[in-house]
XYZ file of C-alpha atoms in Angstrom:
459
model
C 0.030 -0.315 0.233
C 1.221 3.273 -0.967
C 1.647 5.750 2.063
C 1.051 9.018 0.010
C -2.249 9.853 -1.911
C -1.811 10.460 -5.309
C -4.524 13.033 -5.520
C -7.300 13.288 -8.093
C -6.365 10.708 -11.091
C -6.224 11.859 -14.674
C -9.230 10.307 -17.009
C -6.615 7.765 -18.642
C -5.411 6.466 -14.983
C -9.098 5.918 -13.738
C -10.521 4.317 -16.652
C -7.531 1.672 -16.642
C -8.294 1.192 -13.004
C -12.213 0.405 -13.908
C -11.028 -1.438 -16.551
C -8.832 -3.881 -14.593
C -11.610 -3.897 -11.357
C -14.167 -4.683 -13.818
C -11.972 -7.931 -15.300
C -11.068 -9.366 -12.019
C -15.101 -9.160 -11.518
C -14.943 -6.259 -9.038
C -18.190 -3.930 -9.411
C -18.133 -1.716 -6.138
C -15.205 0.004 -4.630
C -15.335 1.024 -0.515
C -14.130 4.198 -0.040
C -13.207 4.765 3.535
C -11.428 7.153 5.793
C -10.822 7.330 9.785
C -13.456 9.646 11.678
C -11.629 11.419 14.838
C -11.810 8.307 16.765
C -10.342 6.434 14.193
C -13.692 4.358 13.257
C -13.879 3.518 9.437
C -16.695 5.985 7.482
C -17.470 5.537 4.120
C -19.718 4.720 0.953
C -19.788 1.902 -1.319
C -19.513 3.115 -4.988
C -20.361 1.290 -8.030
C -17.325 1.321 -10.205
C -18.891 2.683 -13.171
C -19.334 5.789 -11.115
C -15.951 5.589 -10.110
C -14.616 8.211 -12.558
C -16.832 10.923 -11.203
C -15.809 9.848 -7.674
C -12.435 10.281 -8.403
C -12.834 13.544 -10.494
C -15.320 15.203 -7.978
C -14.861 13.442 -4.663
C -17.423 12.229 -2.426
C -19.503 14.713 -0.232
C -20.223 13.665 3.390
C -21.340 16.251 6.505
C -18.172 17.565 8.085
C -19.800 16.798 11.326
C -18.937 12.990 10.900
C -15.769 14.058 12.793
C -17.978 15.194 15.464
C -20.398 12.485 15.639
C -20.379 10.108 18.697
C -20.118 6.481 18.934
C -24.047 6.797 19.792
C -25.238 9.021 17.100
C -24.978 12.154 19.036
C -23.361 15.277 17.328
C -20.849 17.100 19.464
C -21.209 20.816 18.924
C -17.540 21.518 17.413
C -16.169 24.432 15.826
C -17.259 24.264 11.922
C -19.978 21.441 12.497
C -23.464 22.622 13.922
C -22.521 26.294 14.112
C -21.769 26.298 10.547
C -24.772 24.925 9.347
C -23.221 20.968 8.833
C -21.427 22.008 5.853
C -19.835 19.192 3.457
C -16.177 17.852 3.084
C -15.068 16.194 -0.101
C -13.761 12.790 0.270
C -10.992 12.148 -2.729
C -10.681 8.293 -3.166
C -6.876 7.086 -3.080
C -6.399 4.780 -5.580
C -3.161 3.808 -4.637
C -4.472 2.161 -1.928
C -6.767 -0.094 -3.717
C -7.390 -3.788 -2.223
C -9.736 -6.330 -3.068
C -11.815 -7.589 0.098
C -11.120 -11.326 0.550
C -14.531 -12.097 2.701
C -16.469 -9.420 0.185
C -16.429 -10.916 -3.295
C -17.067 -8.256 -6.065
C -15.749 -5.316 -3.727
C -12.561 -3.581 -3.218
C -11.696 -1.430 -0.522
C -9.989 2.328 -0.761
C -8.697 4.870 1.398
C -9.922 8.416 1.174
C -8.791 11.564 1.949
C -11.061 14.443 3.102
C -10.322 18.181 1.865
C -12.485 21.592 2.016
C -14.446 21.622 -0.830
C -13.916 25.174 -1.276
C -10.261 25.600 -0.641
C -8.895 22.095 -1.301
C -7.492 21.822 1.949
C -7.002 19.026 4.119
C -10.390 19.055 6.596
C -9.226 20.034 9.640
C -10.402 16.960 11.909
C -8.597 14.490 9.119
C -6.496 12.328 11.372
C -4.702 11.392 8.094
C -4.027 14.868 7.067
C -2.366 15.480 10.587
C 0.157 12.503 10.476
C 1.322 13.909 6.945
C 1.506 17.264 8.507
C 3.761 16.152 11.360
C 6.090 14.010 8.632
C 5.990 17.191 6.597
C 7.571 19.237 9.241
C 10.244 16.558 10.600
C 12.687 18.555 8.788
C 12.059 21.709 10.773
C 12.857 19.919 13.914
C 16.084 18.294 13.251
C 19.171 18.839 10.770
C 19.009 15.656 9.204
C 16.774 13.731 6.661
C 15.276 11.206 8.763
C 12.088 9.106 8.229
C 10.184 7.096 11.183
C 9.848 3.174 10.831
C 6.820 2.232 12.717
C 5.235 -1.560 13.583
C 2.250 -1.822 15.078
C 1.356 -4.428 17.589
C -2.656 -4.643 18.729
C -4.626 -6.819 20.859
C -8.514 -7.200 20.811
C -11.372 -8.971 22.429
C -13.617 -11.696 20.349
C -17.004 -11.932 22.066
C -20.085 -14.284 21.556
C -23.549 -13.117 22.097
C -24.720 -13.696 25.367
C -28.291 -12.518 25.581
C -29.542 -11.388 29.370
C -25.957 -10.390 30.068
C -25.794 -6.709 30.815
C -23.781 -6.216 27.856
C -25.159 -8.664 25.676
C -21.360 -10.412 25.197
C -19.398 -12.446 26.816
C -15.605 -13.577 26.208
C -15.581 -15.978 23.223
C -13.290 -19.426 24.344
C -13.021 -18.432 28.181
C -10.115 -20.792 29.292
C -7.421 -18.895 31.190
C -4.046 -19.282 30.933
C -3.210 -19.667 27.267
C -1.041 -16.423 26.645
C 1.487 -16.957 23.873
C -0.551 -20.342 22.830
C -1.571 -20.874 19.061
C -4.103 -23.846 18.098
C -7.734 -24.770 19.500
C -6.875 -25.087 23.077
C -7.621 -21.275 23.390
C -9.322 -20.617 20.682
C -11.835 -23.569 19.864
C -13.766 -22.590 16.873
C -10.265 -21.430 14.911
C -10.774 -17.814 14.692
C -7.416 -16.758 14.909
C -6.313 -18.994 11.819
C -9.116 -17.724 9.686
C -8.428 -14.211 10.548
C -4.748 -14.368 9.989
C -5.316 -15.708 6.316
C -8.329 -13.077 5.657
C -5.810 -10.492 6.488
C -2.986 -12.018 4.582
C -5.149 -11.981 1.442
C -5.973 -8.340 2.339
C -2.390 -7.656 2.108
C -1.728 -5.337 4.705
C 1.787 -6.403 6.203
C 0.175 -9.106 8.953
C 3.045 -11.504 10.251
C 1.630 -13.105 13.363
C -0.616 -13.663 15.957
C -1.551 -15.496 19.259
C -3.713 -15.745 22.260
C -2.939 -13.464 24.652
C -3.717 -13.547 28.463
C -7.309 -13.481 28.625
C -10.279 -16.013 27.352
C -11.166 -14.413 24.045
C -8.157 -12.113 23.880
C -5.558 -12.020 20.743
C -2.838 -10.179 19.613
C -1.901 -9.932 15.870
C 1.483 -8.373 15.062
C 2.091 -6.148 11.482
C 5.296 -5.730 9.879
C 7.603 -2.172 9.865
C 6.975 0.662 7.297
C 6.921 4.410 7.011
C 4.585 6.022 9.572
C 1.736 6.812 7.192
C 1.879 3.577 5.430
C 1.771 1.781 9.320
C -0.908 3.815 10.302
C -3.022 3.088 6.868
C -2.470 -0.623 7.752
C -3.318 -0.379 11.294
C -6.755 1.653 10.567
C -7.482 -1.055 7.901
C -6.360 -4.190 10.245
C -8.434 -2.631 12.999
C -11.715 -2.252 10.511
C -10.898 -5.743 9.064
C -10.562 -7.431 11.977
C -14.271 -5.723 13.432
C -15.451 -6.857 10.020
C -14.614 -10.379 9.793
C -16.002 -11.054 13.157
C -19.206 -9.688 12.314
C -19.068 -12.379 9.383
C -18.561 -15.086 12.232
C -21.818 -13.462 14.322
C -19.368 -12.568 16.592
C -17.967 -9.072 18.348
C -14.470 -8.001 17.845
C -13.717 -5.041 20.476
C -10.295 -3.078 20.472
C -12.164 -1.323 24.038
C -9.095 -0.518 26.345
C -10.731 -2.926 29.054
C -14.140 -4.401 28.021
C -14.698 -6.827 30.654
C -14.103 -6.640 34.740
C -11.899 -9.318 36.412
C -9.621 -9.298 32.804
C -6.711 -7.235 31.482
C -7.009 -4.698 28.776
C -5.982 -4.499 25.276
C -3.130 -2.538 24.404
C -1.812 -0.741 20.954
C 1.812 -1.050 21.082
C 4.238 0.935 18.716
C 7.506 -0.163 17.599
C 9.486 3.011 16.496
C 13.094 3.932 14.758
C 14.493 6.500 12.649
C 16.695 6.163 9.519
C 18.475 8.676 7.549
C 18.321 9.160 3.592
C 20.880 6.410 3.365
C 18.658 3.839 5.355
C 20.832 3.855 8.654
C 19.091 3.441 11.689
C 20.341 6.801 13.624
C 19.265 4.991 17.095
C 22.208 2.312 16.509
C 25.355 3.333 18.261
C 27.825 0.346 19.459
C 29.683 2.488 21.186
C 27.112 4.235 23.082
C 25.479 3.650 26.439
C 23.137 0.513 26.134
C 24.335 0.297 22.339
C 22.002 3.833 21.592
C 23.047 6.560 19.966
C 22.740 10.168 21.187
C 19.538 10.712 18.742
C 17.681 7.876 20.687
C 18.368 8.760 24.057
C 16.675 12.298 22.942
C 14.018 10.760 21.232
C 13.232 8.847 24.678
C 13.769 11.913 26.432
C 11.029 13.466 24.224
C 8.402 10.920 24.786
C 8.929 10.947 28.559
C 8.664 14.658 28.590
C 5.511 14.830 26.477
C 3.819 11.469 27.965
C 0.819 13.113 30.161
C -0.375 14.845 26.900
C 0.167 11.777 24.767
C -1.781 10.045 27.236
C -4.832 12.086 25.641
C -4.059 10.705 22.234
C -3.010 7.192 23.088
C -5.319 6.336 25.931
C -8.355 8.339 24.309
C -11.422 6.973 26.262
C -13.074 7.405 29.711
C -12.422 3.469 29.665
C -8.615 3.651 28.838
C -7.707 4.521 32.312
C -9.402 1.459 33.811
C -6.607 -0.496 32.081
C -3.496 1.232 34.179
C -2.765 0.241 37.119
C 0.459 -1.236 39.044
C 1.179 -5.234 37.732
C -0.928 -4.815 34.950
C 1.924 -5.157 32.006
C 0.147 -1.477 31.152
C 2.266 1.482 31.869
C 1.451 3.289 34.688
C 4.630 5.354 35.294
C 6.832 7.647 33.013
C 9.842 5.697 32.417
C 11.864 3.684 30.101
C 14.116 0.349 30.549
C 16.152 -1.816 28.303
C 14.130 -4.925 27.466
C 11.924 -4.122 29.958
C 8.575 -4.821 29.914
C 7.008 -3.196 32.895
C 8.736 0.183 31.847
C 6.401 2.708 29.306
C 9.293 2.942 27.103
C 10.977 -0.746 26.092
C 14.136 -0.416 24.392
C 13.869 -4.187 22.752
C 17.505 -5.991 22.747
C 18.098 -6.105 18.745
C 20.438 -3.465 18.018
C 22.188 -2.223 14.277
C 18.987 -2.119 11.978
C 16.904 -3.450 14.389
C 17.446 -0.864 16.842
C 13.925 0.965 18.394
C 11.830 2.121 20.683
C 8.830 0.090 21.811
C 6.112 2.658 23.425
C 3.752 0.556 25.371
C 1.648 3.414 26.293
C -1.407 3.088 24.071
C -4.436 1.204 24.155
C -6.048 -0.669 21.232
C -9.050 2.226 21.337
C -6.647 4.599 20.039
C -6.756 5.941 16.705
C -3.754 4.999 14.413
C -3.173 8.234 12.793
C -3.125 10.255 15.962
C -0.766 7.423 17.923
C 1.698 7.684 15.739
C 1.558 11.236 14.782
C 1.389 12.518 18.804
C 4.431 9.898 19.180
C 6.282 11.028 16.208
C 5.908 14.734 17.349
C 7.348 13.578 20.799
C 10.208 12.167 19.072
C 10.703 15.343 16.794
C 10.497 17.432 19.902
C 13.368 15.410 21.452
C 15.490 15.894 18.859
C 14.997 19.381 18.606
C 15.305 20.058 22.828
C 17.736 17.088 23.472
C 16.388 16.173 26.851
C 18.439 13.634 28.560
C 16.572 10.821 30.006
C 16.769 9.533 33.528
C 18.664 5.897 34.266
C 16.602 3.121 32.606
C 14.474 1.080 35.090
C 16.167 -1.737 36.358
C 14.196 -4.847 37.362
C 9.952 -4.900 37.711
C 8.708 -1.433 37.737
C 5.401 0.065 39.223
C 7.296 1.806 42.100
C 5.713 5.254 42.037
C 8.980 7.011 44.143
C 10.809 5.913 41.341
C 9.101 7.932 38.330
C 6.152 10.087 37.909
C 2.816 8.964 37.378
C 0.791 8.987 34.021
C -2.439 10.746 34.312
C -5.141 8.543 35.928
C -7.863 10.110 34.416
C -9.255 11.357 30.811
C -9.665 14.755 32.321
C -6.061 14.276 33.567
C -4.748 13.762 30.164
C -6.664 16.184 28.286
C -5.877 19.050 30.474
C -2.058 18.092 29.922
C -2.516 18.211 26.332
C -3.976 21.622 26.477
C -0.995 22.683 28.486
C 1.867 21.025 26.293
C 2.325 24.051 24.139
C 5.115 22.346 22.282
C 3.018 19.273 21.272
C -0.025 21.054 20.317
C 2.050 23.412 18.175
C 3.515 20.546 16.103
C -0.072 18.785 16.151
C -2.261 22.116 15.089
C -4.384 24.117 17.091
C -7.290 23.817 15.061
C -7.017 20.108 15.398
C -5.938 19.870 19.277
C -9.196 22.260 19.592
C -11.455 19.933 17.682
C -10.226 16.858 19.857
C -10.640 18.433 23.296
C -14.142 19.493 22.629
C -15.217 16.105 21.393
C -13.440 14.351 24.161
C -14.667 16.677 26.797
C -17.937 16.131 25.843
C -17.624 12.474 25.920
C -16.667 13.167 29.755
C -19.493 15.212 30.527
C -22.016 12.345 28.863
C -20.469 9.705 31.137
C -20.403 11.699 34.489
C -24.460 11.950 33.622
C -24.534 8.382 33.114
C -26.003 5.893 35.446
C -24.073 2.768 35.419
C -24.649 -0.955 36.360
C -21.877 -0.648 39.178
C -23.920 2.416 40.590
C -26.988 0.406 40.693
C -25.590 -2.612 42.414
C -23.909 -0.457 45.006
C -26.631 1.675 46.151
C -30.058 0.406 44.884
C -30.494 -2.279 47.506
C -29.339 -0.428 50.866
C -29.823 3.207 50.326
């Protein structure tokens, strides 16, 4: 998949694409793009109308970026107050892929623009990541590119009528972490999913059962930052869609069940120069790391409170944190230490990289990678030195600062981080903060099952 949009296609190129699609029996192109929280929005376009869609774009209401998971519209500037104007989504045919589970249908990503100015829509996560990548040169003297490898976990659920949520974890057997086969996956879900994802061609490498019943992890190969975000976005959409074909629910919610663990979105990141050399590697440096790597770590640690708002973006996200969870709780780093927020895996040479373990699976891949890269770039510019690496098992809160413990704390940290918000863009950050603070307000006014169970019978 190309990591860059080709923009509007010339008529001849589109006509050739239409001919190729028809020759394979494809009669529909599903044009999808990420909304503010990383959900796939889109439209099915009949192949005969694809030239028109590429020439003029597909019109959507801009407030799709401001729509909540349950259908409300948050009053973000430029939406309701402006009379619900349009955005225009331009198909990026360089990303075209046949859908293995939907015969006759191909997928492609779309880029949303303002139809009056032709500029990217302010809330577009894909455009935000492009802006961060394009501004990298202003934060370092070298022509450096990010290489990113995503790792995501999710829960697969079976329908459970009569339960409060209507769903229960699939294959509830415990103790099957790092296992494969039918012991923890009695219906062979993982094998089917891996094969479908492989046919989709998004660079999936491997998968395994995780700690809890119904929980799986699938790893994607590394590539450039935008391409990695594209693939992670399509991965999440594909897993959810293929689960629906099984009559099941796949959720990337951070912590969907009491008594079970959470699902992470870890990202491996390195930087390479114009010659393709990994600039994090230095055999003579402490721990085999270069000064560039140390400054990148320092940047991530410095901006971690603000990053939490992007990487742990829901009220539910903060129920995944805590001591002894293998989810970060403190702002620290370590050499091959999974109890640290930033882990440096043991490989050196071309494989030298950082693993940021802060993110949870509910994060929008574009915002997660854009925020992480922005913090790294600020580290290269400001050159902060990280503290000594964590030794032994972490979670000692006297040894390192704590991460934000709630979404409101994280949003306040993002709003206060002028360096990070300056790189991400003020208009985008305002929209994100408005949207997420509305989520907090709705949550605070909702009566939960826990409250009823806690209070109703005795009070």
